[in-house]
Amino acid sequence: MLGTRWSEMRNTHGNQPAPQEQSSLSFTQGFLLGQLSVVIFIGAFIKFFIFGDPPSPETTASSRALARQSRDRTHRRSFSINSSPSVVSRSDVRLSPSNVLRHPPRLTTPIILAKTYYNVNAHQPESLDWFNVLIAQTIAQFRTDAHQDEAILTSLTSVLNGPQKPEFLSSIKVTEISLGEDFPIFSNCRVHPVDDGSTEPDTARLQARMDVDLSDLITFGIETKIILNWPRPLTAVLPVALAVSIVRFSGTLSISFLPSVSQSTPSANPANSCSPQQPLSTTPTSLAFSFLPDYRLDLHVRSLVGSRSRLQDIPKIAQMVESRLHAWIDERCVEPRVQQVTLPSLWPRKKNTRGPPSEDDDGLGVRASETIRDIREEARREVEDERRKDREHWEREAAAGYPEGLRWRSRAEGGGYEMPGAMPP
């Protein structure tokens, strides 16, 4: 019996290491499997997410155009450039009667088109060659002015390093600026009325639409450092260099004039808010322009990340930059949103006149100079006559035998000195 128990105990103690070996083997397999899965996930992320091939420009442009059109249909119903609850038409404003200033008849859109002999249905699109020449001269002058004293470099550096710069970025340095060499080409211009939801059908504003195409290389490059401030400041620094080039832009530009309108001033008394004697404020005439949602913008983005082991031209960074630039344009000047530019007064003024002086200006200047010279001559003669009279007076007193001290009041010879408070002769 003792031998049997001893053999059982030996068998029990001899079989104990087997479960430990199995548990250690299962832990090693799980650890290796977890590490392998992490490596596979990181590799797949880097390959397909960071270094994945971006979609073709045609596919990207078509998808963005469809998204803009859907957004345009959503917002167009409730958007109008001239829609405002406080706008009062000029026909409803009671103007003071005047017999001097004659008010012309009301000009509607059909009347304007008839007086300018423009048929929106039959008129052929215009080429705008003359307009392209003017725009090219303006852009050429802008490029020339930008290179003087590096004004554009200074202004861009101050804007990029302004208060809106994120905290995780170091100072931003501009490394490359190229304003291009070509010019945009405008063509296929046509004019048609646009209804802004007005109750009167004849008050629709006229809008000019033209195709614009620019094929150039406009480049802007910067470099900075991404700073990681967690868990402590300056934990890590990652240098980043980025250069964005506009290769081509094509789209349809819409331009229209927004006439001045009268807006009612809010009244303190709601009961008198509809009174015709309420003061009105007039908004200035402005120029509104926007692009249709089917525009196309082709960009070329170059990136460089890292200091020693550098990653060059990461596709995901290019996609992020392109999406941000498209969103920036869509939020500002793509229909239904527009940009309004206030127009200055077009009435001719003398202070705005440039060029050689006219004959009237020369005659006026000569007459003014002659008048000033005559005044000076007359004043000089009056002073000389006064001194001559004083000298003759004191000579007569000296001949009559007056005391010498009285002549010190005004010495006729030696500068004409006069004592303070002396009475006139």
Short mmCIF file of N, CA and C in Angstrom, two decimals, residues 258-329:
data_model
loop_
_atom_site.label_atom_id
_atom_site.label_comp_id
_atom_site.label_asym_id
_atom_site.label_seq_id
_atom_site.Cartn_x
_atom_site.Cartn_y
_atom_site.Cartn_z
N LEU A 258 -25.68 94.94 -58.76
CA LEU A 258 -26.75 95.05 -57.77
C LEU A 258 -27.01 96.53 -57.53
N PRO A 259 -28.14 97.07 -57.98
CA PRO A 259 -28.40 98.51 -57.82
C PRO A 259 -28.61 98.87 -56.36
N SER A 260 -28.46 100.14 -56.09
CA SER A 260 -28.67 100.64 -54.73
C SER A 260 -30.15 100.52 -54.37
N VAL A 261 -30.39 100.13 -53.14
CA VAL A 261 -31.75 99.97 -52.64
C VAL A 261 -31.88 100.75 -51.35
N SER A 262 -33.10 101.13 -51.05
CA SER A 262 -33.40 101.88 -49.82
C SER A 262 -33.86 100.91 -48.76
N GLN A 263 -33.23 101.01 -47.60
CA GLN A 263 -33.57 100.15 -46.48
C GLN A 263 -34.12 101.00 -45.36
N SER A 264 -35.21 100.52 -44.76
CA SER A 264 -35.84 101.26 -43.66
C SER A 264 -35.03 101.12 -42.40
N THR A 265 -34.88 102.22 -41.70
CA THR A 265 -34.15 102.22 -40.43
C THR A 265 -35.06 101.72 -39.33
N PRO A 266 -34.61 100.79 -38.47
CA PRO A 266 -35.46 100.30 -37.38
C PRO A 266 -35.91 101.43 -36.48
N SER A 267 -37.20 101.45 -36.20
CA SER A 267 -37.78 102.51 -35.38
C SER A 267 -37.92 102.04 -33.95
N ALA A 268 -37.77 102.99 -33.01
CA ALA A 268 -37.91 102.65 -31.59
C ALA A 268 -39.36 102.36 -31.24
N ASN A 269 -40.30 102.96 -31.94
CA ASN A 269 -41.72 102.77 -31.69
C ASN A 269 -42.27 101.82 -32.73
N PRO A 270 -42.66 100.59 -32.37
CA PRO A 270 -43.17 99.66 -33.37
C PRO A 270 -44.43 100.15 -34.07
N ALA A 271 -45.21 101.01 -33.41
CA ALA A 271 -46.44 101.48 -34.03
C ALA A 271 -46.19 102.35 -35.24
N ASN A 272 -45.02 103.02 -35.26
CA ASN A 272 -44.69 103.91 -36.37
C ASN A 272 -43.70 103.30 -37.33
N SER A 273 -43.57 101.97 -37.31
CA SER A 273 -42.59 101.32 -38.17
C SER A 273 -42.96 101.40 -39.65
N CYS A 274 -44.26 101.55 -39.96
CA CYS A 274 -44.70 101.62 -41.35
C CYS A 274 -44.97 103.04 -41.80
N SER A 275 -44.54 104.00 -41.04
CA SER A 275 -44.79 105.39 -41.39
C SER A 275 -43.95 105.79 -42.59
N PRO A 276 -44.52 106.56 -43.54
CA PRO A 276 -43.72 106.96 -44.70
C PRO A 276 -42.65 107.99 -44.36
N GLN A 277 -42.76 108.65 -43.20
CA GLN A 277 -41.77 109.63 -42.81
C GLN A 277 -40.55 109.01 -42.14
N GLN A 278 -40.50 107.69 -42.08
CA GLN A 278 -39.38 107.02 -41.42
C GLN A 278 -38.10 107.21 -42.24
N PRO A 279 -36.96 107.52 -41.61
CA PRO A 279 -35.72 107.74 -42.38
C PRO A 279 -35.26 106.47 -43.07
N LEU A 280 -34.66 106.64 -44.25
CA LEU A 280 -34.21 105.53 -45.08
C LEU A 280 -32.71 105.63 -45.27
N SER A 281 -32.07 104.47 -45.40
CA SER A 281 -30.64 104.39 -45.70
C SER A 281 -30.48 103.66 -47.02
N THR A 282 -29.56 104.16 -47.84
CA THR A 282 -29.36 103.62 -49.18
C THR A 282 -28.06 102.85 -49.24
N THR A 283 -28.11 101.63 -49.73
CA THR A 283 -26.91 100.82 -49.91
C THR A 283 -26.27 101.16 -51.24
N PRO A 284 -24.95 101.21 -51.32
CA PRO A 284 -24.30 101.58 -52.58
C PRO A 284 -24.43 100.48 -53.62
N THR A 285 -24.23 100.89 -54.86
CA THR A 285 -24.23 99.93 -55.96
C THR A 285 -23.01 99.02 -55.87
N SER A 286 -23.20 97.75 -56.10
CA SER A 286 -22.11 96.78 -55.96
C SER A 286 -22.10 95.84 -57.16
N LEU A 287 -20.97 95.18 -57.32
CA LEU A 287 -20.76 94.18 -58.37
C LEU A 287 -20.66 92.81 -57.73
N ALA A 288 -21.52 91.90 -58.12
CA ALA A 288 -21.56 90.55 -57.56
C ALA A 288 -21.03 89.56 -58.59
N PHE A 289 -20.15 88.68 -58.14
CA PHE A 289 -19.62 87.65 -59.03
C PHE A 289 -19.53 86.34 -58.28
N SER A 290 -19.65 85.25 -59.01
CA SER A 290 -19.58 83.91 -58.45
C SER A 290 -19.29 82.94 -59.58
N PHE A 291 -18.96 81.70 -59.20
CA PHE A 291 -18.69 80.64 -60.15
C PHE A 291 -19.78 79.58 -60.05
N LEU A 292 -20.08 78.98 -61.18
CA LEU A 292 -21.04 77.89 -61.17
C LEU A 292 -20.42 76.66 -60.49
N PRO A 293 -21.25 75.77 -59.94
CA PRO A 293 -20.70 74.63 -59.20
C PRO A 293 -19.89 73.64 -60.04
N ASP A 294 -19.95 73.74 -61.36
CA ASP A 294 -19.25 72.76 -62.19
C ASP A 294 -17.83 73.21 -62.55
N TYR A 295 -17.23 74.07 -61.74
CA TYR A 295 -15.87 74.49 -62.05
C TYR A 295 -14.88 73.36 -61.75
N ARG A 296 -13.67 73.50 -62.29
CA ARG A 296 -12.63 72.48 -62.10
C ARG A 296 -11.33 73.16 -61.72
N LEU A 297 -10.71 72.65 -60.68
CA LEU A 297 -9.44 73.18 -60.18
C LEU A 297 -8.46 72.03 -60.02
N ASP A 298 -7.42 72.02 -60.84
CA ASP A 298 -6.39 70.97 -60.79
C ASP A 298 -5.18 71.51 -60.04
N LEU A 299 -4.77 70.77 -59.01
CA LEU A 299 -3.65 71.17 -58.16
C LEU A 299 -2.56 70.12 -58.20
N HIS A 300 -1.36 70.56 -57.93
CA HIS A 300 -0.21 69.66 -57.77
C HIS A 300 0.44 69.99 -56.42
N VAL A 301 0.42 69.01 -55.53
CA VAL A 301 0.89 69.22 -54.16
C VAL A 301 2.16 68.41 -53.96
N ARG A 302 3.19 69.07 -53.47
CA ARG A 302 4.45 68.42 -53.11
C ARG A 302 4.67 68.56 -51.61
N SER A 303 5.00 67.46 -50.95
CA SER A 303 5.18 67.46 -49.50
C SER A 303 6.46 66.72 -49.14
N LEU A 304 7.00 67.10 -48.00
CA LEU A 304 8.21 66.48 -47.47
C LEU A 304 8.11 66.50 -45.95
N VAL A 305 8.06 65.31 -45.34
CA VAL A 305 7.85 65.18 -43.90
C VAL A 305 9.05 64.45 -43.31
N GLY A 306 9.59 64.99 -42.22
CA GLY A 306 10.70 64.35 -41.52
C GLY A 306 11.99 65.12 -41.70
N SER A 307 12.98 64.75 -40.86
CA SER A 307 14.28 65.41 -40.92
C SER A 307 15.36 64.48 -41.49
N ARG A 308 15.43 63.25 -40.98
CA ARG A 308 16.42 62.29 -41.48
C ARG A 308 15.78 61.31 -42.46
N SER A 309 14.83 60.53 -41.95
CA SER A 309 14.08 59.62 -42.82
C SER A 309 12.85 60.38 -43.33
N ARG A 310 12.94 60.92 -44.51
CA ARG A 310 11.91 61.79 -45.03
C ARG A 310 10.92 61.03 -45.91
N LEU A 311 9.64 61.42 -45.75
CA LEU A 311 8.57 60.89 -46.59
C LEU A 311 8.20 61.98 -47.60
N GLN A 312 8.27 61.66 -48.86
CA GLN A 312 8.07 62.64 -49.92
C GLN A 312 6.79 62.36 -50.70
N ASP A 313 6.03 63.45 -50.94
CA ASP A 313 4.82 63.41 -51.77
C ASP A 313 3.84 62.36 -51.28
N ILE A 314 3.35 62.55 -50.07
CA ILE A 314 2.36 61.64 -49.49
C ILE A 314 1.00 61.93 -50.11
N PRO A 315 0.34 60.96 -50.74
CA PRO A 315 -0.94 61.24 -51.42
C PRO A 315 -2.03 61.73 -50.49
N LYS A 316 -2.06 61.22 -49.25
CA LYS A 316 -3.12 61.64 -48.35
C LYS A 316 -3.01 63.11 -48.00
N ILE A 317 -1.80 63.62 -47.85
CA ILE A 317 -1.63 65.05 -47.59
C ILE A 317 -2.12 65.86 -48.78
N ALA A 318 -1.84 65.40 -49.99
CA ALA A 318 -2.32 66.10 -51.18
C ALA A 318 -3.85 66.13 -51.23
N GLN A 319 -4.50 65.01 -50.87
CA GLN A 319 -5.95 64.99 -50.86
C GLN A 319 -6.52 65.93 -49.81
N MET A 320 -5.89 65.99 -48.64
CA MET A 320 -6.37 66.89 -47.59
C MET A 320 -6.23 68.35 -48.02
N VAL A 321 -5.12 68.71 -48.63
CA VAL A 321 -4.92 70.09 -49.08
C VAL A 321 -5.92 70.45 -50.17
N GLU A 322 -6.14 69.54 -51.12
CA GLU A 322 -7.10 69.82 -52.19
C GLU A 322 -8.51 69.98 -51.65
N SER A 323 -8.90 69.15 -50.72
CA SER A 323 -10.25 69.26 -50.16
C SER A 323 -10.43 70.57 -49.39
N ARG A 324 -9.40 71.00 -48.66
CA ARG A 324 -9.49 72.26 -47.93
C ARG A 324 -9.58 73.45 -48.89
N LEU A 325 -8.80 73.44 -49.96
CA LEU A 325 -8.86 74.54 -50.91
C LEU A 325 -10.21 74.59 -51.63
N HIS A 326 -10.73 73.44 -52.02
CA HIS A 326 -12.06 73.42 -52.65
C HIS A 326 -13.14 73.90 -51.68
N ALA A 327 -13.04 73.50 -50.43
CA ALA A 327 -14.03 73.96 -49.44
C ALA A 327 -13.92 75.47 -49.23
N TRP A 328 -12.69 76.00 -49.24
CA TRP A 328 -12.49 77.44 -49.07
C TRP A 328 -13.13 78.21 -50.21
N ILE A 329 -12.99 77.72 -51.44
CA ILE A 329 -13.60 78.39 -52.59
C ILE A 329 -15.11 78.24 -52.57
#
